[in-house]
């Protein structure tokens, strides 16, 4: 008896608290899982935006090169259009190595007394190689005389190397393997800081794509070539798909060299073109590990790759041309030999990477003009749309259906053996792995193939190997295993798309051949950001790029919206909005899920005012009301392609082109895009740009004048790719309106 609390009451009280605690824990766990799921989805679509736009640029570059090659095949030698672009196809036009060496001679170049950069004396010593690293760390530049001398010595060394290097580990040595660096010197410096510089005890293998996109490509090459000359048995380099002068035109390396070496840049680029063609194709470690840049296909054969004359493939985007001997003993390509054009023989053509079927024979186009040609290819728009659908299907599903291998349109050497060799090199430099079995054309990039685990297994068994190490693809953690851990992708350029977007990594391989991964990020800014800030910043940068792409396709998007707006209300449902955007952009993005980041002008019934939506994109453009709007949209949408053509037309690499060349460039672009651009519209545009009326146009000034700017982005401009300060990012993260 008594008035105290019974044990039963205490039990119920404690059990009630326990139930409440469990419920709270379940709610927290559910919220956290939803938070993680949303964060993962945002990470995935951010990554997808960056990769889709990157790969579409590579595809556009290959398509443009195929198109220009087709013009070379089908216009008369004396035509203005052909003369405009012919020089990029003269890959073997000067004759022998001795004559090349005279062309690259550096001895007549004086080094002024006021020069404060590093001096080189040959043969190089390790102290000089280390001195170059320190000089470039301190933003100094190597004089062009020393650059040419270093490149000449490197060229001689590469000509003595095999197509496939074979190296071995031992108990006292680990081989350090690095992936893509893409002109990011800070990554190379960090690798040397963490791992040590190349030496007799510390061998290195660099797996291609040293150049393009970053701002210090030439410095990276100089450092790598210097250590190669000092330690030829401890430093190894493989060729990547960006060690190609055609690719360099689009992605910045050509412009970088000509900017830094205005007087001798053209000779430097020509010598690098030769060096790139002599870079080894792959490396085998301990007869068990194959290191190559891109990948393999179901036809890859190391025996064939060992025997090819790799230097004939100056650009891996096309087979080598026939060489015709002239009276002086020198050889030139068939596409610059007028005698070839006089024949009436039929030429067998190969399918294009973008167009599966050839467009005709030389005979049918022998006297065609550019305008005639535009009529011939304008009818292929439906084929293009179907090709884009196939490319998207491969990108998302990595379909295993076997298709006919697509190759570049050109007159290759008649031998089937040469064509097979070229395909082997193209696959090796451009291919990517996929999760499904099989081997299909890589229509997302436009070159190479996708290969599956079954192809990997068969290849390793045939060649008695156990692992493939490749690069070529940016990975968020800097590396990624696939195909039952038998394929390792390695990427060494950290912060590739944006600060915080990805880590870089390198791998150390000892005698046990077990990869040991080291990750890093080569900027202090990432350490100042929280995980949320870093993820949010990368997402905002991706959305900035996407908004600019959407605005550049404004007219096509409006047409797509109007087809779905049968009552002309100016409104479409969110589902129709997503359908229309994908039908125009072909990026395979989850548009409905991204509507919260891209669409806020929804009405009460959930529909989208598509005219208001373009205002909401908040894209600032130059004051160009007096210029034809269709011409402007073409410029915005194909800015990189237009700049690439400008660089091709600028034969003397001066950075300027004449008004007439400017007109011819736009005519080339109009044919390439299958659209009409009037002479009057081109004239208005040229007058606007040529303000001092000197009859020439500054390419850089022109491209900068027509740059779209995302007004929503508060990130600081001019500091690498979308780079801002930590203070800016903190404010962005705290702003609820972003």
XYZ file of C-alpha atoms in Angstrom:
738
model
C 0.000 0.000 0.000
C 1.163 3.539 -0.348
C 1.101 6.405 -2.823
C 4.487 5.778 -4.531
C 4.998 5.106 -8.230
C 4.821 1.432 -9.087
C 7.408 -0.437 -11.185
C 4.747 -0.860 -13.832
C 4.315 2.905 -14.133
C 8.074 3.401 -14.365
C 8.284 0.753 -17.082
C 5.567 2.408 -19.159
C 7.214 5.785 -18.675
C 10.633 4.552 -19.830
C 9.177 2.537 -22.692
C 7.307 5.610 -23.904
C 10.555 7.588 -23.958
C 12.243 4.755 -25.823
C 9.498 4.710 -28.464
C 9.788 8.485 -28.906
C 13.566 8.190 -29.229
C 13.278 5.423 -31.810
C 10.720 7.423 -33.787
C 12.999 10.444 -33.716
C 15.933 8.314 -34.842
C 13.866 6.855 -37.697
C 12.792 10.340 -38.796
C 16.385 11.594 -38.691
C 17.573 8.547 -40.601
C 14.829 9.000 -43.203
C 15.657 12.686 -43.581
C 19.373 11.918 -43.894
C 18.777 9.246 -46.508
C 16.637 11.659 -48.532
C 19.306 14.350 -48.146
C 22.030 11.984 -49.329
C 19.866 10.789 -52.238
C 19.131 14.367 -53.332
C 22.799 15.294 -53.000
C 23.803 12.267 -55.086
C 21.271 13.124 -57.793
C 22.521 16.715 -57.909
C 26.105 15.455 -58.083
C 25.211 13.148 -60.946
C 23.403 15.717 -63.074
C 26.130 18.302 -62.394
C 28.713 15.809 -63.602
C 26.496 14.872 -66.553
C 26.209 18.532 -67.622
C 29.979 18.980 -67.638
C 30.670 15.701 -69.437
C 27.894 16.120 -72.008
C 29.156 19.543 -73.027
C 32.798 18.386 -73.032
C 32.074 15.365 -75.234
C 29.809 17.323 -77.584
C 32.749 19.688 -78.141
C 35.044 16.775 -79.044
C 32.391 15.393 -81.346
C 31.974 18.790 -83.030
C 35.737 19.018 -83.555
C 35.904 15.619 -85.270
C 32.833 16.414 -87.349
C 34.363 19.721 -88.449
C 37.632 18.011 -89.392
C 35.753 15.382 -91.407
C 33.833 18.137 -93.170
C 36.990 20.075 -94.048
C 38.616 16.873 -95.249
C 35.624 16.261 -97.457
C 35.950 19.748 -98.937
C 39.592 18.998 -99.673
C 38.541 15.871 -101.537
C 35.783 17.475 -103.565
C 36.883 20.984 -104.555
C 39.222 21.898 -107.370
C 42.813 22.636 -106.275
C 42.590 26.272 -107.379
C 39.379 27.077 -105.482
C 39.556 29.763 -102.785
C 37.778 27.548 -100.280
C 40.286 24.742 -100.726
C 43.290 27.046 -100.482
C 41.855 28.433 -97.257
C 42.102 25.115 -95.400
C 44.616 23.003 -97.344
C 47.585 23.769 -95.078
C 46.209 21.775 -92.120
C 46.216 18.640 -94.292
C 49.846 18.998 -95.389
C 51.181 16.753 -92.707
C 54.117 15.280 -94.633
C 54.827 18.002 -97.145
C 58.451 18.914 -96.408
C 60.590 15.868 -97.137
C 63.362 14.365 -95.047
C 64.386 14.635 -91.422
C 67.588 16.493 -92.351
C 65.562 19.239 -94.010
C 63.228 19.400 -91.031
C 66.235 19.849 -88.764
C 67.407 22.791 -90.860
C 63.928 24.299 -90.630
C 63.950 23.942 -86.838
C 67.494 25.285 -86.418
C 67.798 27.495 -83.333
C 71.408 28.683 -83.750
C 70.503 31.960 -85.423
C 68.230 32.974 -82.516
C 69.976 35.330 -80.105
C 69.284 35.354 -76.363
C 69.311 39.007 -75.198
C 71.319 40.059 -72.154
C 68.186 41.257 -70.368
C 66.729 37.724 -70.448
C 66.271 36.601 -66.821
C 64.882 33.109 -67.341
C 66.716 29.783 -67.150
C 69.640 29.018 -69.497
C 70.098 25.517 -70.922
C 73.292 23.721 -71.924
C 73.298 20.327 -73.598
C 73.501 17.556 -72.689
C 71.070 18.513 -69.931
C 71.817 17.797 -66.285
C 69.393 17.007 -63.494
C 70.175 20.410 -61.948
C 68.964 22.136 -65.110
C 65.766 20.062 -65.182
C 65.049 20.924 -61.537
C 65.872 24.546 -62.336
C 63.183 24.556 -65.024
C 60.626 23.346 -62.487
C 61.537 26.156 -60.101
C 61.572 28.752 -62.888
C 58.079 27.807 -64.026
C 56.892 27.737 -60.420
C 57.996 31.370 -60.268
C 56.158 32.210 -63.523
C 59.287 32.627 -65.654
C 59.385 31.747 -69.345
C 62.023 29.766 -71.227
C 63.529 31.569 -74.207
C 62.452 30.319 -77.645
C 66.038 29.387 -78.578
C 66.206 26.946 -75.675
C 62.683 25.679 -76.382
C 63.598 24.780 -79.965
C 66.890 23.221 -78.873
C 65.154 21.137 -76.196
C 62.451 20.026 -78.614
C 64.998 19.107 -81.282
C 66.877 16.864 -78.826
C 63.583 15.323 -77.684
C 62.558 14.617 -81.263
C 65.841 12.782 -81.888
C 65.293 10.643 -78.772
C 61.695 9.725 -79.606
C 62.712 8.568 -83.088
C 64.837 5.852 -81.457
C 62.011 4.559 -79.222
C 59.696 1.623 -80.003
C 55.954 1.967 -80.413
C 55.381 0.129 -77.128
C 57.839 0.658 -74.295
C 58.501 -2.366 -72.085
C 59.731 -1.651 -68.573
C 60.099 -3.594 -65.358
C 59.937 -2.996 -61.630
C 62.369 -4.312 -59.045
C 62.480 -4.554 -55.251
C 63.926 -1.061 -54.837
C 61.717 0.719 -57.369
C 58.073 1.668 -57.701
C 56.856 3.148 -60.958
C 54.681 6.243 -60.575
C 51.986 6.546 -63.252
C 50.206 9.851 -63.952
C 47.093 10.425 -66.037
C 45.846 13.498 -67.917
C 47.438 16.801 -66.833
C 45.821 19.060 -69.467
C 48.099 22.038 -69.002
C 47.550 22.281 -65.233
C 51.072 22.899 -63.974
C 49.964 23.115 -60.346
C 48.991 19.430 -60.463
C 52.395 18.367 -61.795
C 54.168 20.480 -59.168
C 52.051 18.934 -56.420
C 52.821 15.414 -57.665
C 56.550 16.198 -57.574
C 56.182 17.715 -54.095
C 54.331 14.681 -52.701
C 56.175 11.954 -54.590
C 59.544 13.448 -55.512
C 60.971 14.394 -58.880
C 62.003 11.797 -61.469
C 65.320 10.132 -60.662
C 67.168 6.845 -61.015
C 65.273 5.576 -57.960
C 61.919 7.096 -58.880
C 60.773 6.305 -62.447
C 57.664 7.954 -63.910
C 55.202 7.144 -66.669
C 52.983 9.966 -67.985
C 49.960 8.671 -69.849
C 49.166 11.349 -72.436
C 47.021 14.499 -72.683
C 49.742 16.783 -71.346
C 48.306 19.773 -73.223
C 45.099 21.745 -73.946
C 42.490 23.357 -71.699
C 44.953 24.452 -68.999
C 47.127 27.554 -69.321
C 50.588 25.995 -68.818
C 50.738 23.228 -71.422
C 54.065 24.257 -72.955
C 55.689 24.438 -69.502
C 54.499 20.912 -68.704
C 55.946 19.605 -71.968
C 59.274 21.328 -71.355
C 59.546 19.831 -67.852
C 58.624 16.321 -69.000
C 60.945 16.454 -72.012
C 63.802 17.786 -69.860
C 63.541 14.906 -67.375
C 63.166 12.479 -70.294
C 66.494 13.698 -71.734
C 68.186 13.429 -68.328
C 66.673 10.033 -67.438
C 65.734 8.288 -70.728
C 65.431 4.928 -68.942
C 63.374 6.237 -66.006
C 60.888 8.617 -67.642
C 58.291 7.357 -70.125
C 55.588 9.185 -72.074
C 52.568 7.790 -73.933
C 50.632 9.649 -76.589
C 47.124 10.921 -75.786
C 44.327 12.010 -78.085
C 45.200 15.685 -77.381
C 48.743 15.233 -78.694
C 47.277 16.109 -82.081
C 47.652 19.440 -83.875
C 44.045 19.354 -85.124
C 42.657 18.936 -81.605
C 45.022 21.653 -80.337
C 43.368 24.189 -82.655
C 40.147 23.975 -80.650
C 41.277 23.396 -77.090
C 43.820 26.145 -76.578
C 47.334 24.773 -76.944
C 47.917 26.347 -80.358
C 46.756 29.714 -79.066
C 48.876 29.366 -75.905
C 52.118 28.741 -77.824
C 51.487 31.571 -80.293
C 50.713 33.945 -77.422
C 53.802 33.066 -75.391
C 56.182 32.792 -78.366
C 54.975 35.346 -80.881
C 58.125 35.358 -83.019
C 58.999 31.654 -83.186
C 55.693 30.079 -82.146
C 54.954 28.695 -85.591
C 58.244 26.757 -85.711
C 57.701 25.510 -82.165
C 54.234 24.220 -83.069
C 55.510 22.503 -86.211
C 58.264 20.758 -84.280
C 55.778 19.700 -81.590
C 53.580 18.311 -84.353
C 56.487 16.079 -85.343
C 57.234 15.122 -81.727
C 53.604 14.197 -81.040
C 53.628 11.813 -84.002
C 56.684 10.049 -82.567
C 55.341 9.634 -79.001
C 55.139 5.942 -78.024
C 51.621 4.509 -78.160
C 51.648 2.382 -74.994
C 53.794 0.909 -72.229
C 53.864 -2.630 -70.796
C 55.082 -3.070 -67.200
C 56.533 -6.419 -66.127
C 54.806 -8.044 -69.120
C 51.529 -7.931 -67.138
C 50.217 -4.355 -66.989
C 49.322 -2.416 -70.126
C 49.269 1.385 -69.852
C 47.667 3.337 -72.716
C 45.716 6.550 -72.986
C 42.227 5.697 -74.219
C 41.514 1.994 -74.416
C 41.007 -1.026 -76.622
C 38.460 -2.530 -78.978
C 37.576 -6.057 -80.013
C 40.177 -5.779 -82.796
C 43.082 -4.306 -80.803
C 46.269 -6.303 -81.379
C 49.541 -5.367 -79.682
C 51.412 -7.217 -82.406
C 49.980 -4.862 -85.032
C 50.617 -1.795 -82.861
C 54.221 -2.850 -82.410
C 54.821 -2.785 -86.177
C 53.016 0.393 -87.299
C 54.926 3.447 -88.504
C 53.434 5.646 -85.803
C 55.006 8.863 -87.085
C 52.833 8.672 -90.211
C 49.790 9.394 -88.018
C 50.452 13.081 -87.441
C 46.767 13.424 -86.655
C 45.090 10.279 -85.410
C 41.780 11.552 -86.786
C 42.578 10.367 -90.310
C 44.703 7.722 -92.039
C 47.945 8.891 -93.673
C 47.586 10.176 -97.205
C 49.299 8.762 -100.264
C 52.678 10.355 -100.804
C 53.775 11.308 -104.318
C 57.433 11.769 -105.213
C 58.265 14.885 -107.211
C 61.407 15.727 -109.145
C 63.310 17.190 -106.207
C 62.971 13.945 -104.297
C 60.628 15.412 -101.730
C 57.170 14.065 -101.072
C 53.871 15.770 -100.677
C 50.392 14.619 -99.732
C 48.025 13.596 -102.472
C 45.569 16.287 -101.410
C 48.006 18.994 -102.518
C 49.154 17.308 -105.717
C 47.275 18.833 -108.625
C 48.079 15.864 -110.872
C 45.910 13.675 -108.704
C 42.953 15.943 -109.354
C 43.378 15.565 -113.092
C 42.649 11.847 -113.085
C 39.207 10.402 -113.678
C 39.615 7.296 -111.573
C 37.014 6.488 -108.970
C 38.097 6.793 -105.349
C 36.895 4.395 -102.713
C 35.704 6.372 -99.681
C 35.336 5.330 -96.086
C 32.427 6.177 -93.850
C 32.645 9.257 -91.685
C 32.634 9.241 -87.916
C 29.499 11.349 -88.038
C 28.047 10.469 -91.464
C 27.855 6.675 -91.884
C 27.582 6.963 -95.688
C 29.855 8.874 -98.095
C 28.402 11.940 -99.807
C 29.771 11.257 -103.267
C 32.863 10.811 -105.402
C 35.431 13.342 -106.443
C 34.218 13.279 -109.989
C 30.772 14.505 -109.051
C 32.214 17.509 -107.210
C 35.232 18.303 -109.337
C 34.163 21.833 -110.211
C 31.706 22.492 -107.408
C 31.736 25.739 -105.438
C 30.960 26.065 -101.751
C 27.425 27.173 -102.550
C 26.897 24.131 -104.776
C 28.162 21.906 -102.019
C 25.820 23.443 -99.425
C 22.844 22.308 -101.487
C 24.250 18.767 -101.572
C 24.546 18.292 -97.812
C 21.570 20.324 -96.594
C 19.330 17.303 -97.033
C 21.119 15.355 -94.329
C 19.409 17.045 -91.341
C 17.204 14.040 -90.623
C 20.264 11.785 -90.707
C 21.970 14.094 -88.212
C 18.995 13.900 -85.853
C 18.999 10.116 -86.019
C 22.756 10.076 -85.370
C 22.292 12.278 -82.307
C 19.641 9.918 -80.962
C 22.013 6.979 -81.412
C 24.810 8.861 -79.677
C 22.557 9.677 -76.733
C 21.435 6.074 -76.499
C 25.056 4.928 -76.309
C 25.862 7.567 -73.693
C 23.020 6.561 -71.371
C 22.586 2.858 -71.991
C 25.977 1.877 -73.424
C 24.088 -0.442 -75.755
C 25.791 -3.725 -76.591
C 24.379 -3.972 -80.084
C 27.273 -4.356 -82.517
C 27.389 -1.746 -85.277
C 29.628 -1.184 -88.231
C 32.760 0.659 -87.151
C 32.627 4.298 -88.248
C 35.774 5.887 -89.581
C 36.937 9.219 -90.923
C 36.066 10.190 -94.484
C 39.263 10.333 -96.526
C 41.267 8.775 -99.323
C 43.597 6.581 -97.327
C 46.430 4.479 -98.646
C 45.047 1.629 -100.691
C 46.308 -1.082 -98.385
C 43.711 -2.604 -96.056
C 46.623 -3.156 -93.685
C 47.166 0.599 -93.327
C 43.471 1.203 -92.657
C 43.501 -1.472 -89.972
C 46.582 0.077 -88.393
C 44.929 3.489 -88.322
C 41.816 2.089 -86.654
C 43.995 0.437 -84.005
C 45.606 3.788 -83.183
C 42.264 5.628 -83.198
C 40.756 3.085 -80.793
C 43.818 3.186 -78.553
C 43.650 6.997 -78.165
C 39.884 7.662 -78.104
C 38.031 4.663 -76.607
C 36.167 4.391 -73.272
C 35.022 1.365 -71.226
C 31.335 0.564 -70.673
C 29.632 -1.740 -68.186
C 27.806 -3.899 -70.764
C 29.431 -6.586 -72.852
C 30.277 -5.843 -76.462
C 32.036 -3.191 -78.531
C 30.177 -0.278 -80.166
C 31.241 2.978 -81.842
C 31.886 5.816 -79.410
C 29.388 8.208 -80.949
C 29.375 10.425 -77.861
C 32.964 11.555 -78.433
C 32.829 10.926 -82.163
C 35.902 8.669 -82.263
C 37.064 5.298 -80.958
C 34.654 2.838 -79.355
C 33.006 1.717 -76.134
C 34.221 -1.693 -75.033
C 32.777 -4.034 -72.430
C 34.097 -6.482 -69.783
C 34.030 -9.391 -72.220
C 36.353 -7.522 -74.595
C 38.706 -6.764 -71.689
C 38.748 -10.396 -70.595
C 39.456 -11.669 -74.097
C 42.190 -9.072 -74.685
C 43.981 -9.814 -71.400
C 43.843 -13.564 -72.037
C 45.185 -13.236 -75.606
C 48.138 -11.105 -74.482
C 48.762 -12.781 -71.109
C 48.106 -9.544 -69.181
C 46.339 -8.904 -65.879
C 45.513 -5.175 -65.804
C 44.868 -2.214 -68.137
C 45.638 1.274 -66.829
C 44.160 4.053 -68.957
C 43.240 7.745 -68.620
C 41.136 9.886 -70.996
C 38.112 10.311 -68.666
C 37.765 12.697 -65.737
C 36.738 10.845 -62.562
C 35.486 12.554 -59.415
C 37.873 10.679 -57.153
C 40.746 10.889 -59.636
C 40.541 7.177 -60.441
C 37.994 4.397 -60.946
C 38.144 0.628 -61.355
C 35.796 -1.227 -63.698
C 35.509 -4.572 -65.506
C 36.058 -6.604 -62.317
C 38.965 -4.333 -61.321
C 40.842 -5.266 -64.491
C 40.623 -1.742 -65.942
C 41.813 1.286 -63.968
C 41.020 4.814 -65.175
C 43.520 7.384 -63.888
C 43.063 11.161 -64.151
C 45.641 13.556 -62.692
C 44.112 16.987 -63.455
C 42.288 17.978 -60.283
C 39.549 20.653 -60.303
C 39.158 19.898 -64.007
C 35.673 21.288 -64.549
C 35.718 23.665 -61.601
C 37.388 24.124 -58.229
C 36.246 21.187 -56.105
C 34.714 19.273 -59.026
C 37.161 16.360 -58.816
C 40.324 15.109 -57.224
C 43.441 14.224 -59.145
C 45.283 10.949 -58.584
C 48.429 9.065 -59.465
C 49.245 5.419 -58.906
C 52.393 3.706 -57.623
C 53.083 0.236 -58.935
C 55.622 -2.045 -57.274
C 56.843 -5.571 -58.072
C 53.587 -7.053 -56.734
C 51.756 -5.016 -59.406
C 49.072 -3.984 -56.895
C 48.062 -0.357 -57.599
C 48.516 2.058 -54.694
C 46.457 5.210 -55.271
C 47.341 8.724 -54.066
C 44.674 11.443 -54.364
C 45.009 15.215 -54.103
C 43.527 18.581 -55.028
C 45.971 21.196 -56.214
C 44.388 24.319 -54.760
C 44.150 25.707 -51.242
C 40.662 27.018 -52.007
C 39.090 23.569 -51.621
C 40.387 23.384 -48.051
C 38.572 26.632 -47.219
C 35.184 25.286 -48.333
C 32.767 22.987 -46.556
C 31.493 19.945 -48.419
C 28.186 21.729 -48.985
C 29.902 24.844 -50.306
C 32.114 22.849 -52.649
C 29.194 20.822 -54.049
C 27.028 23.909 -54.390
C 29.750 25.824 -56.175
C 30.317 23.061 -58.715
C 26.572 22.795 -59.334
C 26.263 26.551 -59.900
C 29.125 26.486 -62.392
C 27.493 23.645 -64.321
C 24.160 25.454 -64.365
C 25.894 28.623 -65.569
C 27.303 26.750 -68.564
C 23.932 25.109 -69.188
C 22.010 28.399 -69.088
C 24.360 29.855 -71.688
C 23.846 26.792 -73.886
C 20.069 27.074 -73.554
C 20.116 30.759 -74.460
C 22.293 30.061 -77.504
C 19.547 27.701 -78.766
C 16.750 30.209 -78.113
C 15.114 30.201 -81.564
C 15.058 26.402 -81.833
C 13.644 26.105 -78.318
C 10.890 28.622 -79.032
C 9.923 26.674 -82.171
C 9.776 23.466 -80.108
C 7.639 25.162 -77.438
C 5.230 26.596 -80.024
C 4.642 23.151 -81.514
C 3.436 22.031 -78.086
C 1.453 25.248 -77.495
C -1.412 24.616 -79.886
C -3.543 27.495 -78.527
C -0.745 30.090 -78.754
C -0.978 30.924 -75.051
C 2.756 31.218 -74.529
C 2.450 28.520 -71.848
C 3.508 24.858 -71.749
C 3.304 22.254 -69.025
C 6.453 21.276 -67.137
C 6.431 17.885 -68.868
C 6.164 19.562 -72.281
C 8.895 22.026 -71.297
C 11.238 19.151 -70.422
C 10.352 17.269 -73.619
C 10.949 20.317 -75.820
C 14.285 21.192 -74.194
C 15.638 17.656 -74.625
C 14.421 17.505 -78.241
C 16.616 20.536 -79.005
C 19.610 20.059 -76.695
C 20.080 16.244 -76.920
C 22.044 16.187 -73.647
C 20.126 13.378 -71.927
C 19.761 15.395 -68.717
C 16.982 14.876 -66.107
C 15.264 18.135 -67.076
C 12.185 17.584 -64.916
C 14.311 17.032 -61.858
C 16.379 20.142 -62.691
C 13.363 22.401 -63.197
C 13.806 23.859 -59.709
C 17.232 25.206 -60.735
C 16.200 26.349 -64.221
C 12.528 27.362 -64.013
C 10.933 29.632 -61.412
C 8.430 31.493 -63.618
C 5.658 28.922 -63.175
C 2.031 30.006 -63.089
C -0.415 28.884 -60.439
C -1.439 25.874 -62.519
C 2.178 24.734 -62.905
C 2.661 25.788 -66.527
C 5.736 27.616 -67.826
C 5.707 30.954 -69.649
C 8.492 30.132 -72.095
C 9.022 33.713 -73.269
C 9.451 34.879 -69.692
C 11.699 31.894 -69.040
C 14.329 33.208 -71.464
C 14.320 36.527 -69.592
C 14.745 34.570 -66.391
C 17.865 32.853 -67.756
C 19.469 36.289 -67.281
C 22.032 36.023 -70.037
C 23.785 39.265 -70.894
C 24.886 39.727 -74.474
C 26.578 42.589 -76.345
C 24.590 45.457 -77.811
C 24.225 44.063 -81.316
C 20.677 44.985 -82.345
C 21.908 46.106 -85.766
C 23.322 42.639 -86.579
C 21.230 39.844 -88.066
C 19.878 37.883 -85.083
C 20.119 34.472 -86.728
C 23.781 35.196 -87.420
C 24.314 36.148 -83.790
C 22.670 32.992 -82.502
C 24.849 30.936 -84.822
C 27.874 32.716 -83.388
C 26.797 32.075 -79.796
C 25.947 28.444 -80.420
C 29.018 27.483 -82.465
C 31.541 29.825 -80.925
C 34.263 27.195 -80.474
C 33.801 25.813 -83.984
C 33.975 29.309 -85.470
C 37.158 30.092 -83.533
C 38.677 26.813 -84.732
C 37.987 27.758 -88.361
C 39.473 31.207 -87.724
C 42.655 29.568 -86.390
C 42.811 27.367 -89.484
C 42.296 30.314 -91.835
C 44.994 32.301 -89.992
C 47.768 30.534 -91.909
C 50.576 32.782 -90.658
C 49.407 32.448 -87.023
C 49.370 36.233 -86.611
C 46.060 36.376 -84.769
C 44.578 38.484 -87.586
C 42.622 37.593 -90.722
C 41.589 39.724 -93.679
C 38.004 40.794 -94.317
C 37.881 38.453 -97.319
C 39.094 35.513 -95.227
C 36.486 36.496 -92.642
C 33.798 36.205 -95.312
C 35.163 32.846 -96.482
C 35.178 31.592 -92.890
C 31.493 32.359 -92.495
C 30.758 30.689 -95.822
C 32.554 27.562 -94.610
C 30.554 27.678 -91.387
C 27.258 28.140 -93.231
C 27.936 25.061 -95.372
C 29.057 23.066 -92.348
C 25.869 24.008 -90.453
C 23.615 23.664 -93.528
C 22.139 27.135 -93.140
C 21.868 30.302 -95.197
C 24.011 33.292 -94.168
C 23.691 36.248 -96.540
C 26.620 38.327 -97.737
C 24.868 41.407 -96.350
C 24.723 39.923 -92.837
C 28.406 38.980 -92.995
C 29.302 42.488 -94.202
C 27.402 44.098 -91.327
C 29.241 41.884 -88.886
C 32.664 42.616 -90.399
C 32.058 46.371 -90.347
C 31.086 46.181 -86.687
C 34.321 44.420 -85.770
C 36.760 46.269 -88.049
C 36.355 49.550 -86.199
C 39.680 51.056 -87.293
C 38.909 50.044 -90.901
C 42.375 48.599 -91.531
C 40.962 45.636 -93.459
C 41.866 42.997 -90.847
C 40.096 41.427 -87.872
C 41.651 40.511 -84.531
C 40.449 36.964 -83.819
C 40.681 37.224 -80.020
C 38.934 40.595 -79.981
C 36.155 39.277 -82.186
C 35.536 36.180 -80.051
C 35.570 38.170 -76.813
C 33.158 40.781 -78.204
C 30.487 38.117 -78.689
C 30.795 36.213 -75.433
C 27.592 35.439 -73.552
C 27.688 36.290 -69.833
C 25.558 34.661 -67.169
C 24.442 37.582 -64.985
C 23.270 35.165 -62.282
C 26.812 33.998 -61.720
C 28.704 36.095 -59.185
C 31.849 34.079 -59.544
C 34.932 36.102 -60.316
C 35.895 36.083 -63.992
C 39.342 35.698 -65.437
C 40.762 33.295 -62.857
C 40.814 29.983 -64.660
C 37.623 28.016 -65.225
C 34.842 29.656 -63.146
C 37.278 30.340 -60.305
C 36.217 32.523 -57.343
C 37.313 33.297 -53.807
C 36.276 31.437 -50.701
C 34.552 34.608 -49.413
C 32.480 34.816 -52.601
C 31.508 31.184 -52.226
C 30.497 31.582 -48.586
C 28.159 34.420 -49.561
C 26.752 32.335 -52.387
C 26.143 29.408 -50.075
C 24.293 31.606 -47.593
C 22.116 33.262 -50.244
C 18.692 31.530 -50.233
C 17.838 32.922 -53.670
C 20.534 30.906 -55.427
